[in-house]
Amino acid sequence: MRILVLGSGGREHALVWKLRQSQHVEKIWCVPGNGGIAQHAECLEGRLDDVAGLATLAERLRPDLTVVGPELPLVLGIVDEFTRRGLRIVGPTRQAARLEGSKVFAKEFMQRHGIPTAAAYGVYDSPGDAYTALCAVDWPVVIKADGLCGGKGVLVAATPDEATAFLARLMEEHEFGPAGEQVLIEEALAGQELSYIVLTDGENILPMVPTRDHKRAFDGDRGPNTGGMGAFSADGLISPELEEEIRTTIVAPTIAGMAAEGHPYRGFLYFGLMLAEEGPRVLEFNCRLGDPEAEAILPRMESDLAETLFAAAEGRLSSVPAQWKAGASVCVVLASGGYPGKFETGKKIKGLASAGDATDVVIFHAGTRRDGDDYYTSSGRVLAVTATATSLAGAVSRCYQVVENIHFEGMHFRRDIAATALSSLAAGD
Ligand code: AMP
Ligand code: GLY
């Protein structure tokens, strides 16, 4: 099999790394890739927002399968374009990717199909109506821009001042262009979050191991939101009863609902859940694997990813077995100083070669550039270090042992990935 992977982060490095282990895979290209991905794949230039250009490139390369990492090409309709040109690709069509591409579509879809989610106060096209709506909400309240805003389109606002300022940025200053001109205002839910990600062929569903992301920049869930500073998975993270509830009340009705509306969903579907006291509730859908969730999931996958994705693209996912390594995985993201705000790049990374030899540890590159034998930082999230072990405690300590040996100027990471779960698992909760 010859496979084309699209994307340039730690998630795509994890995909390429896992695909490389398949005995069916003979060649991998990645557009645009990064310094670490270049160890396992031929990296080619290309723009992820240029769907027609990517399809033309694929017509030349003739991969047996294309796998898409980030949401943007999916929301822009890359699956429709590839399919039209007879190129096999795994992922949702443009219509199906609206589950992530439009928060209003997602909320109305959940309402139509009785899928548990936060109650909506309303959807607003004019700033005046949105400000007026704030007079009748409970605080905190959640404001969501309808379209894609690179992870910056949601605010949990504690006060009317915060909410008003965010609405003004979206609807009057047009900070995110058309993506922010329509907003959804909904109730804030409390609880622990969970990333429940499945692969589906439109009918059959293959759940990944559940993971938990750490979105805030600093320890103790303080500081600004980031793309994700670390993630973990562990057997026993959620009870079998809760997992069954998630599958029957959320996952199955979503897949069935999309098919019933004439837009069967194919590919990875990420359910961002709040484990509220009343039960699991959907906060958001993403039409892709999470990042850094993918880096915590794929090292635990024992089955052949190439075979699995090929089966999903062909609508015969039920024919492939899914096997997972028992135990746990922990992924710690090493970020540039200042991220998610302003940061410098081009810093030399030290200690990578020896750290990379550690057993049960994989170092995924999220934003690096290779120059000879050396690697330099090239974006906010730089590396994602993942350890697997038979227990969560083992994975945490192994991961941080390796992290301690890596260094670049300004390097910043969280020291408490999985810490809360570790104490509750230890307490037997
Ligand atoms: P999103 O941009 O849709 O991924 O949402 C980003 C984050 O906002 C989620 O991971 C939650 O932490 C938070 N969030 C979204 N909706 C709600 C809600 N209804 N209640 C509480 N937090 C929320
Ligand atoms: N880690 C959150 C996301 O991928 O959206």
Short mmCIF file of C-alpha atoms and ligand atoms in Angstrom, two decimals:
data_model
loop_
_atom_site.label_atom_id
_atom_site.label_comp_id
_atom_site.label_asym_id
_atom_site.label_seq_id
_atom_site.Cartn_x
_atom_site.Cartn_y
_atom_site.Cartn_z
CA MET A 1 0.00 0.00 0.00
CA ARG A 2 1.15 3.52 -0.76
CA ILE A 3 -0.34 6.11 1.56
CA LEU A 4 -0.58 9.89 1.50
CA VAL A 5 -0.97 11.61 4.88
CA LEU A 6 -1.99 15.27 5.13
CA GLY A 7 -0.88 17.47 8.02
CA SER A 8 2.19 18.66 9.90
CA GLY A 9 1.77 18.11 13.64
CA GLY A 10 2.30 15.53 16.34
CA ARG A 11 -0.96 13.81 15.37
CA GLU A 12 0.27 13.29 11.81
CA HIS A 13 3.66 12.06 13.08
CA ALA A 14 1.80 9.49 15.19
CA LEU A 15 -0.28 8.42 12.17
CA VAL A 16 2.80 8.08 9.96
CA TRP A 17 4.76 6.25 12.70
CA LYS A 18 1.93 3.77 13.19
CA LEU A 19 1.30 3.28 9.46
CA ARG A 20 5.02 2.62 8.98
CA GLN A 21 4.72 -0.47 11.23
CA SER A 22 2.26 -2.13 8.86
CA GLN A 23 3.65 -4.89 6.71
CA HIS A 24 1.22 -3.76 3.99
CA VAL A 25 2.77 -0.30 3.70
CA GLU A 26 5.50 0.20 1.15
CA LYS A 27 5.57 4.01 0.82
CA ILE A 28 4.28 7.02 2.74
CA TRP A 29 4.17 10.63 1.58
CA CYS A 30 3.24 13.47 3.92
CA VAL A 31 2.13 16.97 2.94
CA PRO A 32 3.68 19.09 4.34
CA GLY A 33 5.03 16.97 7.24
CA ASN A 34 7.78 18.15 9.61
CA GLY A 35 11.33 17.30 10.67
CA GLY A 36 10.33 14.18 12.60
CA ILE A 37 7.83 12.92 10.04
CA ALA A 38 10.65 13.00 7.47
CA GLN A 39 12.21 10.02 9.32
CA HIS A 40 9.34 7.80 8.14
CA ALA A 41 7.83 9.47 5.10
CA GLU A 42 8.72 11.54 2.06
CA CYS A 43 7.58 15.07 2.87
CA LEU A 44 6.19 17.15 0.01
CA GLU A 45 5.15 20.78 -0.14
CA GLY A 46 1.51 21.67 -0.40
CA ARG A 47 -1.15 23.83 1.18
CA LEU A 48 -3.81 22.16 3.31
CA ASP A 49 -6.43 24.72 2.25
CA ASP A 50 -5.87 23.97 -1.43
CA VAL A 51 -8.16 20.99 -1.96
CA ALA A 52 -7.91 21.03 -5.76
CA GLY A 53 -4.10 21.28 -5.61
CA LEU A 54 -3.91 18.34 -3.20
CA ALA A 55 -6.16 16.27 -5.47
CA THR A 56 -3.94 17.07 -8.46
CA LEU A 57 -0.87 16.02 -6.44
CA ALA A 58 -2.63 12.78 -5.47
CA GLU A 59 -3.50 12.11 -9.12
CA ARG A 60 0.21 12.24 -9.85
CA LEU A 61 1.32 10.13 -6.83
CA ARG A 62 -1.55 7.62 -7.09
CA PRO A 63 -1.64 6.58 -3.42
CA ASP A 64 -3.86 3.62 -2.51
CA LEU A 65 -5.24 5.67 0.36
CA THR A 66 -5.17 9.26 1.63
CA VAL A 67 -5.49 9.97 5.37
CA VAL A 68 -6.31 13.48 6.56
CA GLY A 69 -5.03 14.77 9.92
CA PRO A 70 -6.54 18.24 10.47
CA GLU A 71 -10.10 19.50 10.04
CA LEU A 72 -9.55 22.27 7.51
CA PRO A 73 -9.27 20.19 4.29
CA LEU A 74 -12.20 18.03 5.46
CA VAL A 75 -14.45 21.00 6.14
CA LEU A 76 -13.42 22.42 2.73
CA GLY A 77 -14.57 19.21 1.01
CA ILE A 78 -11.39 17.29 0.24
CA VAL A 79 -13.20 13.96 0.49
CA ASP A 80 -15.79 15.05 -2.10
CA GLU A 81 -13.03 16.24 -4.45
CA PHE A 82 -10.88 13.09 -4.10
CA THR A 83 -13.90 10.83 -4.52
CA ARG A 84 -14.98 12.75 -7.64
CA ARG A 85 -11.53 12.11 -9.12
CA GLY A 86 -11.58 8.39 -8.19
CA LEU A 87 -8.98 8.70 -5.40
CA ARG A 88 -9.53 6.60 -2.25
CA ILE A 89 -9.59 8.71 0.93
CA VAL A 90 -10.80 8.15 4.47
CA GLY A 91 -12.71 10.99 6.11
CA PRO A 92 -16.08 12.74 6.16
CA THR A 93 -17.56 14.58 3.19
CA ARG A 94 -18.01 18.35 3.40
CA GLN A 95 -21.62 17.92 4.49
CA ALA A 96 -20.69 15.38 7.17
CA ALA A 97 -17.75 17.50 8.40
CA ARG A 98 -20.28 20.22 9.34
CA LEU A 99 -20.44 18.41 12.70
CA GLU A 100 -17.19 20.31 13.39
CA GLY A 101 -17.42 23.06 10.78
CA SER A 102 -20.66 24.56 12.11
CA LYS A 103 -21.47 24.63 15.83
CA VAL A 104 -25.03 25.65 14.95
CA PHE A 105 -25.47 22.66 12.64
CA ALA A 106 -24.01 20.38 15.34
CA LYS A 107 -26.33 21.72 18.06
CA GLU A 108 -29.45 21.50 15.88
CA PHE A 109 -28.44 18.00 14.74
CA MET A 110 -28.15 16.88 18.39
CA GLN A 111 -31.51 18.45 19.18
CA ARG A 112 -33.13 16.65 16.21
CA HIS A 113 -31.76 13.29 17.34
CA GLY A 114 -32.11 13.59 21.11
CA ILE A 115 -28.36 13.43 21.70
CA PRO A 116 -27.51 14.76 25.18
CA THR A 117 -25.76 18.14 25.02
CA ALA A 118 -25.70 21.50 26.80
CA ALA A 119 -29.02 23.39 26.46
CA ALA A 120 -28.85 26.26 23.99
CA TYR A 121 -30.13 29.76 24.81
CA GLY A 122 -30.15 30.63 21.14
CA VAL A 123 -28.38 31.32 17.87
CA TYR A 124 -27.70 34.96 16.96
CA ASP A 125 -26.78 36.76 13.73
CA SER A 126 -26.82 40.29 15.08
CA PRO A 127 -24.71 41.66 17.95
CA GLY A 128 -27.71 43.51 19.39
CA ASP A 129 -29.73 40.31 19.76
CA ALA A 130 -26.74 38.50 21.26
CA TYR A 131 -26.16 41.25 23.87
CA THR A 132 -29.86 41.23 24.76
CA ALA A 133 -29.81 37.45 25.17
CA LEU A 134 -27.18 37.82 27.91
CA CYS A 135 -29.78 39.49 30.15
CA ALA A 136 -31.56 36.17 30.60
CA VAL A 137 -28.77 33.63 31.11
CA ASP A 138 -27.26 31.89 34.12
CA TRP A 139 -23.55 32.54 34.72
CA PRO A 140 -21.09 31.30 33.61
CA VAL A 141 -22.33 31.04 30.05
CA VAL A 142 -20.70 29.59 26.93
CA ILE A 143 -20.34 31.57 23.70
CA LYS A 144 -19.38 29.76 20.51
CA ALA A 145 -18.56 31.15 17.10
CA ASP A 146 -20.32 29.05 14.48
CA GLY A 147 -17.35 28.37 12.18
CA LEU A 148 -13.73 27.22 12.46
CA CYS A 149 -11.58 29.62 14.50
CA GLY A 150 -8.47 27.54 15.12
CA GLY A 151 -9.56 26.60 18.65
CA LYS A 152 -10.17 30.24 19.66
CA GLY A 153 -13.89 30.45 18.94
CA VAL A 154 -15.27 29.31 22.31
CA LEU A 155 -15.38 31.23 25.57
CA VAL A 156 -16.73 30.11 28.92
CA ALA A 157 -17.61 33.58 30.20
CA ALA A 158 -17.89 34.16 33.95
CA THR A 159 -19.29 37.70 33.73
CA PRO A 160 -21.40 39.86 31.39
CA ASP A 161 -18.32 42.05 30.71
CA GLU A 162 -16.27 39.08 29.49
CA ALA A 163 -19.15 37.81 27.37
CA THR A 164 -19.84 41.20 25.83
CA ALA A 165 -16.17 41.78 24.99
CA PHE A 166 -15.94 38.37 23.27
CA LEU A 167 -19.17 38.94 21.32
CA ALA A 168 -17.81 42.30 20.15
CA ARG A 169 -14.59 40.69 18.89
CA LEU A 170 -16.58 38.07 17.00
CA MET A 171 -19.53 40.04 15.68
CA GLU A 172 -18.40 43.66 15.47
CA GLU A 173 -14.64 43.50 14.95
CA HIS A 174 -14.97 40.32 12.81
CA GLU A 175 -11.78 38.89 14.29
CA PHE A 176 -12.49 35.50 12.71
CA GLY A 177 -14.25 36.79 9.60
CA PRO A 178 -17.49 35.04 8.63
CA ALA A 179 -16.75 32.18 11.11
CA GLY A 180 -17.71 34.44 14.01
CA GLU A 181 -20.63 36.34 12.56
CA GLN A 182 -23.15 33.82 13.84
CA VAL A 183 -22.91 32.73 17.46
CA LEU A 184 -24.42 30.07 19.66
CA ILE A 185 -24.97 30.81 23.33
CA GLU A 186 -25.37 27.78 25.60
CA GLU A 187 -25.39 26.72 29.22
CA ALA A 188 -22.07 25.92 30.90
CA LEU A 189 -21.72 22.36 32.13
CA ALA A 190 -19.49 21.27 34.99
CA GLY A 191 -17.52 18.05 35.31
CA GLN A 192 -14.51 16.24 33.92
CA GLU A 193 -13.99 16.23 30.17
CA LEU A 194 -13.35 13.13 28.08
CA SER A 195 -12.24 12.72 24.47
CA TYR A 196 -14.12 9.77 23.05
CA ILE A 197 -12.93 9.15 19.49
CA VAL A 198 -14.22 6.52 17.09
CA LEU A 199 -13.43 5.43 13.57
CA THR A 200 -16.50 4.67 11.49
CA ASP A 201 -17.30 3.61 7.94
CA GLY A 202 -20.76 5.17 8.17
CA GLU A 203 -22.31 2.14 9.83
CA ASN A 204 -19.76 0.14 11.83
CA ILE A 205 -18.02 1.82 14.73
CA LEU A 206 -14.53 1.16 16.07
CA PRO A 207 -13.90 3.07 19.31
CA MET A 208 -10.38 4.19 20.19
CA VAL A 209 -9.25 3.97 23.82
CA PRO A 210 -10.83 6.94 25.66
CA THR A 211 -8.43 9.79 26.45
CA ARG A 212 -8.31 12.98 28.45
CA ASP A 213 -6.69 16.13 27.11
CA HIS A 214 -5.15 18.95 29.19
CA LYS A 215 -6.05 22.17 27.38
CA ARG A 216 -4.77 24.87 29.73
CA ALA A 217 -1.17 26.05 29.45
CA PHE A 218 -0.13 25.64 33.09
CA ASP A 219 -0.28 23.11 35.91
CA GLY A 220 -3.51 22.92 37.87
CA ASP A 221 -5.53 23.82 34.74
CA ARG A 222 -4.49 27.44 34.97
CA GLY A 223 -3.58 29.86 32.19
CA PRO A 224 -4.87 30.26 28.66
CA ASN A 225 -6.34 27.50 26.49
CA THR A 226 -3.93 25.78 24.12
CA GLY A 227 -4.29 23.13 21.41
CA GLY A 228 -3.53 20.61 24.18
CA MET A 229 -0.52 20.28 26.54
CA GLY A 230 -0.80 16.54 27.10
CA ALA A 231 -3.17 13.60 27.13
CA PHE A 232 -3.44 10.15 28.59
CA SER A 233 -5.41 6.95 28.36
CA ALA A 234 -5.77 4.23 30.97
CA ASP A 235 -7.77 1.07 31.37
CA GLY A 236 -10.41 1.88 33.97
CA LEU A 237 -10.43 5.62 33.17
CA ILE A 238 -14.19 5.24 32.66
CA SER A 239 -16.37 2.37 33.85
CA PRO A 240 -17.78 -0.17 31.36
CA GLU A 241 -21.28 1.14 32.25
CA LEU A 242 -20.35 4.71 31.38
CA GLU A 243 -18.71 3.60 28.15
CA GLU A 244 -21.87 1.69 27.24
CA GLU A 245 -23.96 4.80 27.98
CA ILE A 246 -21.69 6.92 25.76
CA ARG A 247 -22.00 4.39 22.95
CA THR A 248 -25.75 3.95 23.11
CA THR A 249 -26.93 7.49 23.90
CA ILE A 250 -24.31 9.48 21.96
CA VAL A 251 -22.14 7.60 19.46
CA ALA A 252 -24.69 5.26 17.87
CA PRO A 253 -27.43 7.92 17.45
CA THR A 254 -24.90 10.33 15.90
CA ILE A 255 -23.73 7.82 13.29
CA ALA A 256 -27.30 6.65 12.61
CA GLY A 257 -28.58 10.25 12.50
CA MET A 258 -26.02 11.35 9.93
CA ALA A 259 -26.85 8.34 7.76
CA ALA A 260 -30.59 9.00 8.12
CA GLU A 261 -30.10 12.62 7.02
CA GLY A 262 -28.35 11.43 3.87
CA HIS A 263 -24.81 12.31 4.97
CA PRO A 264 -23.27 9.10 6.29
CA TYR A 265 -20.21 9.94 8.37
CA ARG A 266 -16.95 8.18 7.48
CA GLY A 267 -13.60 8.60 9.19
CA PHE A 268 -12.54 9.60 12.68
CA LEU A 269 -15.19 11.30 14.78
CA TYR A 270 -14.16 12.93 18.04
CA PHE A 271 -16.82 13.38 20.70
CA GLY A 272 -15.69 16.06 23.17
CA LEU A 273 -17.73 15.11 26.24
CA MET A 274 -18.47 16.58 29.62
CA LEU A 275 -19.01 13.85 32.21
CA ALA A 276 -21.68 15.86 33.99
CA GLU A 277 -23.46 14.66 37.10
CA GLU A 278 -26.59 13.95 35.04
CA GLY A 279 -24.57 11.85 32.57
CA PRO A 280 -22.28 12.34 29.57
CA ARG A 281 -23.05 15.41 27.42
CA VAL A 282 -21.56 16.41 24.07
CA LEU A 283 -19.63 19.71 24.16
CA GLU A 284 -18.31 19.49 20.63
CA PHE A 285 -17.64 17.23 17.69
CA ASN A 286 -14.38 17.20 15.78
CA CYS A 287 -14.20 15.50 12.41
CA ARG A 288 -10.70 14.12 13.01
CA LEU A 289 -8.41 12.58 15.59
CA GLY A 290 -7.47 14.89 18.46
CA ASP A 291 -4.00 16.30 18.94
CA PRO A 292 -2.42 15.29 21.39
CA GLU A 293 -5.02 12.54 21.86
CA ALA A 294 -3.75 10.70 18.76
CA GLU A 295 -0.26 10.57 20.28
CA ALA A 296 -1.72 8.87 23.38
CA ILE A 297 -3.98 6.51 21.39
CA LEU A 298 -1.89 5.17 18.52
CA PRO A 299 1.02 3.80 20.62
CA ARG A 300 -1.56 1.55 22.34
CA MET A 301 -3.02 0.26 19.10
CA GLU A 302 -1.90 -3.28 18.35
CA SER A 303 -3.95 -3.81 15.20
CA ASP A 304 -2.74 -2.76 11.77
CA LEU A 305 -3.71 0.89 11.19
CA ALA A 306 -3.26 0.78 7.41
CA GLU A 307 -5.57 -2.21 7.12
CA THR A 308 -8.08 -0.58 9.48
CA LEU A 309 -8.19 2.74 7.63
CA PHE A 310 -8.40 1.00 4.27
CA ALA A 311 -11.36 -1.03 5.55
CA ALA A 312 -13.04 2.16 6.85
CA ALA A 313 -12.61 3.84 3.45
CA GLU A 314 -14.20 0.81 1.77
CA GLY A 315 -17.13 0.52 4.17
CA ARG A 316 -16.09 -2.82 5.66
CA LEU A 317 -14.79 -1.84 9.07
CA SER A 318 -16.60 -4.78 10.68
CA SER A 319 -14.11 -7.13 8.99
CA VAL A 320 -11.04 -5.88 10.87
CA PRO A 321 -10.26 -6.72 14.48
CA ALA A 322 -9.26 -3.97 16.92
CA GLN A 323 -6.66 -4.79 19.52
CA TRP A 324 -5.22 -2.54 22.18
CA LYS A 325 -2.25 -2.89 24.46
CA ALA A 326 -3.50 -3.28 28.05
CA GLY A 327 -2.45 -0.58 30.53
CA ALA A 328 -1.99 3.11 29.94
CA SER A 329 -0.30 5.80 27.90
CA VAL A 330 0.78 9.31 28.78
CA CYS A 331 1.73 12.04 26.34
CA VAL A 332 3.45 15.24 27.49
CA VAL A 333 3.74 18.14 25.05
CA LEU A 334 6.94 20.21 25.08
CA ALA A 335 6.07 23.72 23.94
CA SER A 336 7.94 26.89 23.03
CA GLY A 337 8.23 29.50 25.80
CA GLY A 338 5.30 31.90 25.49
CA TYR A 339 2.96 29.47 23.70
CA PRO A 340 -0.03 29.85 23.14
CA GLY A 341 0.92 33.54 22.96
CA LYS A 342 3.98 34.89 21.16
CA PHE A 343 7.01 32.62 21.01
CA GLU A 344 10.34 32.34 19.22
CA THR A 345 11.33 29.48 16.92
CA GLY A 346 14.63 28.14 15.58
CA LYS A 347 15.88 26.88 18.96
CA LYS A 348 18.19 23.85 18.81
CA ILE A 349 16.70 20.77 20.50
CA LYS A 350 19.14 18.84 22.71
CA GLY A 351 18.95 15.29 24.06
CA LEU A 352 16.62 13.95 21.36
CA ALA A 353 18.83 11.15 20.06
CA SER A 354 19.43 9.43 23.39
CA ALA A 355 15.85 10.03 24.57
CA GLY A 356 14.57 8.45 21.35
CA ASP A 357 16.25 5.13 22.22
CA ALA A 358 14.15 4.61 25.36
CA THR A 359 11.90 1.54 25.28
CA ASP A 360 8.14 2.05 25.52
CA VAL A 361 8.61 5.73 24.69
CA VAL A 362 8.00 7.46 21.38
CA ILE A 363 8.90 11.06 20.65
CA PHE A 364 6.52 12.59 18.16
CA HIS A 365 7.49 15.82 16.47
CA ALA A 366 4.77 18.47 16.49
CA GLY A 367 6.79 21.42 15.17
CA THR A 368 10.42 20.77 14.27
CA ARG A 369 12.70 21.45 11.36
CA ARG A 370 15.61 19.18 10.53
CA ASP A 371 19.00 20.51 9.54
CA GLY A 372 21.58 17.75 9.00
CA ASP A 373 21.49 15.63 12.16
CA ASP A 374 20.03 18.43 14.27
CA TYR A 375 16.46 19.48 14.96
CA TYR A 376 15.21 23.01 15.61
CA THR A 377 11.88 24.25 16.99
CA SER A 378 9.47 25.55 14.35
CA SER A 379 6.13 26.15 16.10
CA GLY A 380 4.31 26.50 19.43
CA ARG A 381 3.94 22.82 20.20
CA VAL A 382 7.33 21.25 19.45
CA LEU A 383 7.40 17.63 20.67
CA ALA A 384 4.89 15.16 22.10
CA VAL A 385 6.58 12.53 24.25
CA THR A 386 4.48 9.39 24.83
CA ALA A 387 5.19 6.51 27.20
CA THR A 388 3.16 3.32 27.50
CA ALA A 389 3.18 1.02 30.53
CA THR A 390 1.05 -1.57 32.26
CA SER A 391 -0.15 1.07 34.73
CA LEU A 392 -0.88 4.79 34.57
CA ALA A 393 1.66 5.45 37.34
CA GLY A 394 4.30 3.60 35.34
CA ALA A 395 3.52 5.54 32.16
CA VAL A 396 3.64 8.89 33.98
CA SER A 397 7.01 8.26 35.57
CA ARG A 398 8.53 6.80 32.40
CA CYS A 399 7.32 9.74 30.34
CA TYR A 400 8.72 12.39 32.68
CA GLN A 401 12.07 10.54 32.98
CA VAL A 402 12.50 10.96 29.23
CA VAL A 403 11.17 14.54 29.19
CA GLU A 404 13.83 15.56 31.76
CA ASN A 405 16.55 14.69 29.23
CA ILE A 406 15.23 16.88 26.43
CA HIS A 407 15.91 20.56 26.32
CA PHE A 408 15.59 23.67 24.18
CA GLU A 409 15.72 27.33 25.12
CA GLY A 410 12.41 28.45 26.64
CA MET A 411 10.99 24.90 26.73
CA HIS A 412 7.77 24.71 28.69
CA PHE A 413 5.63 21.70 29.66
CA ARG A 414 3.07 20.70 32.24
CA ARG A 415 4.24 18.54 35.12
CA ASP A 416 0.77 17.33 36.08
CA ILE A 417 -0.43 15.35 33.04
CA ALA A 418 -2.72 12.57 34.36
CA ALA A 419 -2.05 13.62 37.98
CA THR A 420 -5.72 14.00 38.93
CA ALA A 421 -6.66 10.64 37.44
CA LEU A 422 -3.70 9.05 39.12
CA SER A 423 -4.87 10.16 42.55
CA SER A 424 -8.47 9.11 41.94
CA LEU A 425 -7.46 5.71 40.52
CA ALA A 426 -5.21 5.26 43.57
CA ALA A 427 -8.13 6.19 45.84
CA GLY A 428 -10.27 3.62 44.04
CA ASP A 429 -12.87 6.17 42.82
P1 AMP B 1 -14.55 23.67 21.40
O1 AMP B 1 -13.81 24.84 20.79
O2 AMP B 1 -15.91 23.48 20.92
O3 AMP B 1 -13.62 22.52 21.30
O4 AMP B 1 -14.68 23.92 22.95
C1 AMP B 1 -13.51 24.18 23.67
C2 AMP B 1 -13.66 23.94 25.13
O5 AMP B 1 -14.65 24.79 25.66
C3 AMP B 1 -14.14 22.55 25.51
O6 AMP B 1 -13.12 21.59 25.51
C4 AMP B 1 -14.62 22.84 26.93
O7 AMP B 1 -13.52 22.91 27.81
C5 AMP B 1 -15.24 24.19 26.79
N1 AMP B 1 -16.71 24.11 26.60
C6 AMP B 1 -17.37 24.05 25.43
N2 AMP B 1 -18.71 23.98 25.64
C7 AMP B 1 -18.88 23.99 26.97
C8 AMP B 1 -20.04 23.92 27.84
N3 AMP B 1 -21.27 23.88 27.36
N4 AMP B 1 -19.82 23.94 29.17
C9 AMP B 1 -18.58 24.02 29.70
N5 AMP B 1 -17.46 24.07 28.94
C10 AMP B 1 -17.60 24.07 27.59
N1 GLY B 2 -6.87 18.25 21.71
C1 GLY B 2 -8.07 18.83 21.28
C2 GLY B 2 -8.30 18.77 19.85
O1 GLY B 2 -7.62 18.09 19.11
O2 GLY B 2 -9.24 19.41 19.39
#
